Amino acid sequence: MPAQGRTGRPRLMTPEQAMRDAIALSEAVRGTTSPNPPVGAVICNTCGVPVGRGATQPPGGPHAEVMALRDAGDRARGGTAYVTLEPCAHHGRTPPCTDALLAVGVRAVHYAVADPSPLAQGGAAVLERAGVTTSAGLLAEDVRRGPLRAWLHYIRTGRPHVTWKYAATLDGRVAAADGTSRWISGEQARAEVHALRTQVDAIVAGTGTVLTDDPQLTARDAEGRPLPRQPLRVVVGTTALPETARVLDDSAETVIVATHDPDKVLAELAERGVVDVLLEGGPTLAGAFAAAGRIDRLLGYLAPALAGAGPAALGDAGVSTVTDMHRWVVEEVTMTGDDVRVSAIPAARQD
Ligand code: AOF
Ligand code: ZN
């Protein structure tokens, strides 16, 4: 049923509202679609009233457009589709979305970002040739930096996208001098990280962190109960782990990658269909990823506390002089509870 306005009449949506809705639908399936992209779609009828909503299903399942068309049924005829990614034109594990849109008689398709994958691209041209009006670019930046960021990076480079997440004091320490580190950031920041874990494909930590902190590396709610979806746990390093390590419990799948080479880790993860990675610890592993230029985004939670001593968030990253420093561009600074959250990307890339 379309949303009802206060007058009882169905509520019209502007193109921007429809695309925002499609973005929200795609956000809700993040972490469940890899190696496919999380896409959202909204269909409005001839009057501009939303009549169908959908998002990409797990690999092999229907794409967003097909889900939205199913939801809309006949009401999609003559309507307009808003999709976060250009509809595919290929027979992959599922038939082309362009066929599905044409079959029901959709008149216009507005998508945010073009599909760069060699197999699936070209959907807009197919639709245009069949007489459908298409446009690209509506809220493209929001989509590129948001739900499709990891997948677009993966298609371009063949490597999973890596977000390095750390929680530190304002002076950049991740523990006190005696090694104690619970809890540097506040409750809200911790809850946010658990929510983020459910949206990624894998969490990566080094054996050093696993041996010192014995983290479980699962996504949990405020009471410590596991959230419905758990990412793959990945432990990197050559040091053996005790059988009792919590990361080896049965609350989520775990793989151990016995190497120190970030590119080998990423190649192994790509092979497993991992697109979106959260690198969580510790300083040595993060330093190796930074030195190799394999951190694509950083997400720092800075607690209003000073430690004055204790390990720094980042270990050796191959920087010996100021001109070697890794330069970053801050995308966003927000408050999360009492902590400052910084999101940044490498200056050299800005993607
Ligand atoms: C769309 N809508 O919701 C998604 C698309 O193997 P398949 O058949 O599932 O195809 C996967 C490819 O389709 C993927 O690499 C990407 O190019 C595109 N994903 N396309 O029209 C969607 N998820
Ligand atoms: Zn498709």
XYZ file of C-alpha atoms and ligand atoms in Angstrom:
375
model
C 0.000 0.000 0.000
C 1.304 3.483 -0.773
C 1.982 5.745 2.184
C -1.060 7.837 3.117
C -0.795 11.579 3.593
C -2.645 13.293 6.431
C -5.566 13.913 4.118
C -5.832 10.165 3.469
C -4.628 10.589 -0.082
C -1.511 8.666 -1.191
C 1.647 10.724 -0.638
C 3.551 11.900 -3.689
C 7.319 11.629 -3.705
C 9.794 13.967 -5.346
C 12.540 12.201 -7.326
C 14.982 13.046 -4.530
C 12.705 11.568 -1.861
C 12.268 8.420 -3.920
C 16.035 8.039 -4.325
C 16.580 8.658 -0.591
C 14.105 5.891 0.065
C 16.009 3.628 -2.348
C 19.268 4.435 -0.521
C 17.679 3.562 2.823
C 16.459 0.242 1.370
C 19.984 -0.526 0.166
C 21.516 0.368 3.545
C 19.259 -2.206 5.180
C 20.722 -5.078 3.108
C 24.379 -4.113 3.512
C 26.421 -7.087 4.550
C 24.057 -9.625 2.977
C 24.684 -9.237 -0.760
C 28.441 -9.601 -1.381
C 29.994 -10.114 -3.806
C 26.969 -8.361 -5.321
C 26.312 -4.703 -4.533
C 23.608 -3.690 -2.044
C 21.140 -1.839 -4.282
C 17.773 -0.241 -3.486
C 14.868 0.483 -5.838
C 11.596 2.406 -5.576
C 8.884 2.410 -8.238
C 6.451 5.312 -8.460
C 3.247 5.093 -10.486
C 2.222 7.557 -13.204
C 1.085 10.023 -10.526
C 4.388 9.886 -8.615
C 3.059 7.766 -5.768
C 5.453 5.035 -4.550
C 3.949 1.633 -5.323
C 6.914 -0.729 -4.960
C 10.100 -1.037 -2.928
C 12.906 -3.538 -3.078
C 16.550 -4.285 -2.328
C 19.121 -6.797 -3.566
C 18.697 -10.286 -2.141
C 21.628 -12.541 -1.140
C 23.846 -13.753 -4.038
C 21.899 -15.686 -6.657
C 18.657 -14.064 -5.509
C 16.648 -11.336 -7.247
C 18.057 -7.860 -7.772
C 16.516 -4.728 -6.251
C 14.463 -3.796 -9.331
C 12.856 -7.229 -9.497
C 11.914 -7.073 -5.806
C 10.404 -3.599 -6.267
C 8.507 -4.683 -9.404
C 7.089 -7.696 -7.547
C 5.971 -5.385 -4.778
C 4.324 -3.007 -7.267
C 2.670 -5.587 -9.536
C 0.568 -3.975 -12.272
C 0.780 -0.577 -10.604
C 4.295 -0.212 -12.076
C 2.924 0.112 -15.635
C 3.827 3.511 -17.083
C 5.676 4.372 -13.870
C 9.146 5.563 -12.951
C 11.901 3.544 -11.278
C 14.491 5.058 -8.935
C 17.484 2.767 -8.480
C 20.804 3.374 -6.700
C 22.719 1.474 -9.442
C 22.163 1.333 -13.197
C 19.936 -1.681 -13.947
C 21.888 -4.666 -15.221
C 21.574 -5.810 -18.816
C 23.178 -9.233 -18.471
C 22.142 -12.796 -17.771
C 24.164 -13.578 -14.668
C 22.796 -15.762 -11.939
C 19.560 -13.853 -12.545
C 17.938 -12.482 -15.751
C 18.550 -8.840 -16.772
C 16.716 -6.199 -14.753
C 16.281 -4.231 -17.985
C 14.003 -7.044 -19.275
C 11.925 -6.992 -16.113
C 11.487 -3.202 -16.277
C 10.537 -3.323 -19.966
C 8.139 -6.246 -19.511
C 5.918 -4.310 -17.127
C 6.103 -1.081 -19.138
C 8.084 1.237 -16.858
C 8.501 4.567 -18.720
C 11.456 6.189 -16.964
C 14.438 4.953 -14.949
C 16.558 7.264 -12.796
C 19.662 5.725 -11.310
C 22.339 7.244 -9.106
C 25.521 5.502 -10.277
C 26.439 3.746 -13.540
C 27.343 0.042 -13.278
C 31.084 -0.190 -14.027
C 31.244 -3.990 -14.061
C 32.086 -5.175 -17.599
C 29.470 -7.936 -17.500
C 26.433 -6.068 -16.299
C 26.966 -2.525 -17.616
C 25.074 -0.913 -20.484
C 21.584 -1.230 -19.014
C 20.719 2.429 -19.593
C 21.510 2.181 -23.309
C 19.316 -0.915 -23.601
C 16.444 0.902 -21.896
C 16.880 4.026 -24.050
C 16.802 1.946 -27.227
C 13.498 0.495 -26.064
C 12.044 3.981 -25.603
C 12.505 4.354 -21.830
C 13.743 7.720 -20.540
C 16.840 7.317 -18.346
C 19.004 9.622 -16.272
C 22.107 9.117 -14.126
C 23.467 11.061 -11.192
C 20.566 11.685 -8.797
C 22.185 11.645 -5.296
C 25.199 9.940 -6.883
C 27.655 11.243 -4.265
C 25.560 9.882 -1.401
C 25.484 6.475 -3.030
C 29.153 6.484 -4.052
C 30.318 7.411 -0.573
C 27.692 5.340 1.170
C 26.171 1.964 0.361
C 28.080 1.321 -2.889
C 31.491 2.628 -1.832
C 33.005 -0.755 -0.984
C 31.589 -2.522 -4.028
C 32.687 0.201 -6.476
C 36.205 -0.007 -5.020
C 36.142 -3.794 -5.326
C 35.060 -3.673 -8.985
C 37.727 -1.070 -9.786
C 40.658 -2.697 -7.957
C 39.687 -6.342 -7.491
C 40.435 -5.902 -3.783
C 38.010 -5.676 -0.873
C 37.511 -2.177 0.547
C 39.216 -1.707 3.925
C 37.920 0.596 6.651
C 40.355 0.920 9.518
C 38.411 1.523 12.699
C 40.123 2.487 15.936
C 39.187 3.950 19.282
C 41.814 6.135 20.918
C 42.319 8.917 23.424
C 42.704 12.483 22.177
C 46.465 11.915 22.288
C 46.107 8.881 20.032
C 46.629 6.079 22.574
C 44.696 2.827 22.355
C 45.638 1.626 25.838
C 47.197 2.933 29.038
C 50.850 2.273 29.918
C 49.915 -1.005 31.706
C 47.999 -2.234 28.630
C 44.493 -1.731 30.002
C 42.123 -0.528 27.313
C 38.533 -1.053 28.557
C 36.672 1.194 27.821
C 38.305 4.089 26.052
C 35.324 5.141 23.963
C 31.830 5.605 25.345
C 28.780 3.394 25.186
C 27.289 5.059 22.127
C 30.466 4.691 20.077
C 30.695 1.030 21.074
C 27.088 0.403 20.079
C 27.733 2.098 16.742
C 30.714 -0.159 16.075
C 28.631 -3.258 16.770
C 25.990 -2.006 14.312
C 28.750 -1.368 11.783
C 30.068 -4.907 12.224
C 26.737 -6.345 11.086
C 26.992 -4.314 7.857
C 30.419 -5.529 6.747
C 31.466 -8.871 5.303
C 34.505 -9.427 7.508
C 36.305 -8.109 10.600
C 40.080 -8.398 10.533
C 42.415 -8.454 13.531
C 46.013 -9.510 14.058
C 47.169 -12.398 16.218
C 48.858 -9.880 18.557
C 45.518 -8.297 19.448
C 43.821 -11.672 19.743
C 46.517 -12.866 22.163
C 46.531 -9.748 24.350
C 42.848 -8.732 24.367
C 41.101 -12.041 23.568
C 38.330 -10.238 21.651
C 35.276 -12.151 20.421
C 34.980 -9.994 17.269
C 31.230 -10.474 17.004
C 28.399 -7.966 16.642
C 26.454 -7.694 19.891
C 23.690 -5.560 21.389
C 23.993 -3.451 24.559
C 23.263 -6.518 26.717
C 25.999 -8.508 24.988
C 23.599 -10.699 23.004
C 24.694 -11.532 19.447
C 22.991 -9.508 16.708
C 21.222 -11.532 13.973
C 23.956 -11.194 11.369
C 27.623 -11.903 12.104
C 30.517 -11.002 9.787
C 33.325 -13.415 9.014
C 36.104 -13.147 11.635
C 39.587 -13.027 10.152
C 42.748 -13.402 12.207
C 45.970 -12.419 10.464
C 49.409 -13.621 11.557
C 51.631 -16.609 12.029
C 51.542 -16.961 15.829
C 49.468 -19.934 16.998
C 46.310 -19.166 18.988
C 45.259 -21.056 22.118
C 42.218 -23.286 21.557
C 40.406 -21.274 24.192
C 40.676 -17.993 22.248
C 37.204 -16.444 22.117
C 37.633 -15.713 18.412
C 37.576 -19.500 17.867
C 34.208 -20.011 19.585
C 31.183 -21.015 17.512
C 29.379 -17.660 17.581
C 30.612 -16.830 14.049
C 32.801 -18.267 11.334
C 36.547 -17.606 11.686
C 39.413 -17.924 9.230
C 43.070 -17.637 10.077
C 45.298 -16.173 7.383
C 48.893 -17.070 8.237
C 50.757 -14.212 6.596
C 51.791 -10.615 7.292
C 51.251 -9.419 3.731
C 48.111 -7.234 3.443
C 47.734 -8.022 -0.258
C 47.747 -11.756 0.416
C 45.098 -11.259 3.079
C 42.954 -9.209 0.706
C 43.386 -11.699 -2.145
C 42.275 -14.523 0.116
C 39.257 -12.518 1.259
C 38.304 -11.523 -2.299
C 38.323 -15.206 -3.169
C 35.757 -15.765 -0.432
C 33.480 -13.078 -1.889
C 34.378 -10.515 0.786
C 33.916 -6.947 -0.480
C 33.668 -4.807 2.666
C 36.264 -5.234 5.423
C 36.530 -3.651 8.854
C 40.125 -3.658 10.078
C 39.922 -3.503 13.847
C 43.237 -4.198 15.385
C 45.786 -3.727 16.428
C 48.458 -1.097 15.767
C 50.965 -3.481 14.120
C 48.519 -4.865 11.572
C 47.028 -1.427 10.909
C 50.566 -0.084 10.370
C 51.274 -2.810 7.807
C 48.041 -2.004 5.948
C 48.810 1.731 6.027
C 52.391 1.155 4.786
C 51.029 -0.909 1.898
C 48.460 1.779 1.001
C 45.644 -0.633 1.720
C 43.526 1.463 4.050
C 40.749 2.970 1.971
C 38.948 4.773 4.751
C 39.609 5.453 8.409
C 37.011 5.725 11.094
C 38.477 7.020 14.340
C 36.585 7.349 17.610
C 38.482 9.818 19.765
C 37.572 9.791 23.429
C 37.973 12.976 25.481
C 40.731 11.442 27.599
C 44.506 11.679 27.741
C 46.783 8.736 28.497
C 50.200 10.341 28.052
C 51.806 6.947 27.554
C 50.764 3.555 26.180
C 50.623 2.173 22.648
C 49.671 4.464 19.758
C 46.746 3.610 17.472
C 49.048 3.027 14.521
C 52.330 1.109 14.573
C 55.147 1.434 12.078
C 53.623 2.578 8.792
C 56.872 3.130 6.928
C 57.072 6.815 7.818
C 60.487 8.093 8.877
C 60.242 11.767 8.046
C 57.517 14.345 7.774
C 57.419 14.267 3.989
C 56.626 10.532 4.142
C 53.527 11.030 6.274
C 50.324 9.574 4.927
C 48.049 12.512 4.171
C 44.320 12.155 4.531
C 41.243 14.184 3.723
C 38.591 14.394 6.415
C 35.171 13.582 5.003
C 33.136 14.047 8.126
C 33.494 14.885 11.806
C 30.582 14.164 14.149
C 29.975 13.601 17.842
C 29.035 10.110 18.947
C 27.987 10.480 22.557
C 30.984 12.215 24.176
C 33.432 10.947 21.537
C 34.523 12.609 18.313
C 34.079 10.469 15.223
C 36.352 11.196 12.273
C 35.867 9.650 8.838
C 38.717 10.224 6.369
C 40.069 8.905 3.072
C 43.603 8.953 1.613
C 44.396 12.350 0.085
C 45.959 10.732 -2.954
C 42.740 8.988 -3.851
C 39.652 10.874 -2.795
C 37.317 8.108 -3.895
C 21.041 -4.572 -10.659
N 20.336 -4.567 -9.494
O 20.117 -5.033 -7.331
C 22.159 -5.517 -8.335
C 22.910 -5.472 -9.545
O 25.039 -12.660 -10.713
P 23.914 -11.691 -10.789
O 22.924 -12.030 -11.851
O 23.234 -11.520 -9.457
O 24.531 -10.265 -11.223
C 25.447 -9.582 -10.401
C 25.838 -8.281 -11.050
O 24.692 -7.455 -11.278
C 26.760 -7.429 -10.158
O 28.104 -7.661 -10.399
C 26.375 -6.008 -10.547
O 27.040 -5.572 -11.718
C 24.909 -6.140 -10.838
N 24.163 -5.925 -9.581
N 22.327 -4.983 -10.654
O 20.505 -4.233 -11.702
C 20.832 -5.025 -8.345
N 22.663 -6.029 -7.182
Zn 19.908 -6.572 -12.222
